[in-house]
Amino acid sequence: MLASNIEIIKQTVPVIQERGEEITQHFYHLLFEENPELKDIFNMASQKNGRQPASLANAILGYAANIDRLEALGDAVGSIAAKHFSLDIQPEQYPIVGRNLLKAIREVLGADVATDAVISAWAEAYGQLTSILVGAEKALYDDAQNAVGGWSGFKPFRVVQKISQSSEITSFYLQPVDGQPLPHYKPGQYISLKITDADLENTELRQYSLSDSHNGEHYRISVKREPTLQDGIPAGVASNFLHDKINVEDTILVHAPGGNFYLDESDKPIVLISGGVGVTPLLSMLNDLTLQNSTRKIAWLHGTRNRQTHAFREHINALNNDLPNLTKVVFYDDVTGATKETDYNHEGYMTAQLIKENCPLDAEFYFCGPLPFMQAIYTTLLQLGVAEKQLHFEIFGPSEALN
């Protein structure tokens, strides 16, 4: 980039930060007005609850703030590219986004602030970011297509089993209709589903963690039914559709596995901490460690509301009995009807003291769950002296910061 444009970008970061969500909200309005077909790619529920505009604003600010040291964006670029891969985003869609983003900046900030020079600088910056992301995404597409059994885009899978795991989580076992072998995936990664139906206003694209180790026969996802939230935010359109409408022998379109939250291959102790449906990628990791006969010291900490919402309870209990290197600690908010030490170990929330008592602090920590839960775990682990490089996490939905 031109040095003068880099300086302009850095100078405009404060004003973009002040009005970032306003800009991105206007951007989405312009984008969907010009290209309504893109509603079939973006999560419209996240539009209504504000998470997607907030996520885009954070991404723009992160890029702009590091415009003169792009090496600092490595992890962010990897996360964005992985999400775009799962949505099957193509290079020709970037100019559409760029055009509407620049228009939104100009219309929200006004021509006095968003001068021709400012818009020109941001256009060059966007072009640079596009080049970085398209390159990263091409590598993911090439790897997926060239893998044994790999494919591009979405292809039909048949539901071969549908099993209730708790009062709100159901597992779907998926096999490719074409009978081809299943590409291997790393424990912790996810697949994307394309859900279409005459009763749905838009095509729904959703990512779901693979909840088991790779077995070559099927992929398994375990989906929580998302209820209606407050303030008029709709129920989980995709999750309710899967629970209510998708049954054994139905077909659904599936994208190849991806994601950059996955188990490392070190010999260090490992701590898996989950809240609610955040159990799914961590269960994939635990099952893979079991399959590999790993001798790593493993701590499994899981929190859920009660016995009825405790998914995979019997499976984890069986592993706990069979694996001498596994420590299981379960937390219930409500212990009514539950048996201590069998169903749960502690009533209430995970505390710093209990984490310290049950987890080796030199371990690699993987955690996933509702955003407030993850923010609390992240802060607690740092306060306990765990180095940030030891913390690995997955945020379901549009990316947000934990700190």
Short mmCIF file of C-alpha atoms in Angstrom, two decimals, residues 16 19-31 47 50 52-60 101 104-105 108:
data_model
loop_
_atom_site.label_atom_id
_atom_site.label_comp_id
_atom_site.label_asym_id
_atom_site.label_seq_id
_atom_site.Cartn_x
_atom_site.Cartn_y
_atom_site.Cartn_z
CA ILE A 16 -14.45 4.27 12.45
CA ARG A 19 -19.27 4.71 14.53
CA GLY A 20 -18.22 1.22 13.46
CA GLU A 21 -21.46 -0.61 14.17
CA GLU A 22 -23.50 2.18 12.59
CA ILE A 23 -21.37 1.84 9.46
CA THR A 24 -21.69 -1.93 9.32
CA GLN A 25 -25.43 -1.88 9.97
CA HIS A 26 -25.83 0.53 7.07
CA PHE A 27 -23.50 -1.61 4.99
CA TYR A 28 -25.71 -4.68 5.44
CA HIS A 29 -28.79 -2.63 4.55
CA LEU A 30 -27.14 -1.52 1.31
CA LEU A 31 -25.79 -4.98 0.57
CA GLN A 47 -28.41 -9.53 11.76
CA GLY A 50 -26.68 -7.23 16.18
CA GLN A 52 -22.99 -9.88 12.83
CA PRO A 53 -22.62 -6.09 12.42
CA ALA A 54 -20.59 -5.98 15.64
CA SER A 55 -18.38 -8.81 14.39
CA LEU A 56 -17.71 -7.08 11.08
CA ALA A 57 -16.96 -3.79 12.83
CA ASN A 58 -14.41 -5.54 15.07
CA ALA A 59 -12.79 -7.20 12.07
CA ILE A 60 -12.51 -3.92 10.18
CA LEU A 101 -18.75 -1.04 2.47
CA ALA A 104 -21.63 2.91 3.80
CA ILE A 105 -18.50 4.65 5.11
CA VAL A 108 -22.50 7.46 7.47
#
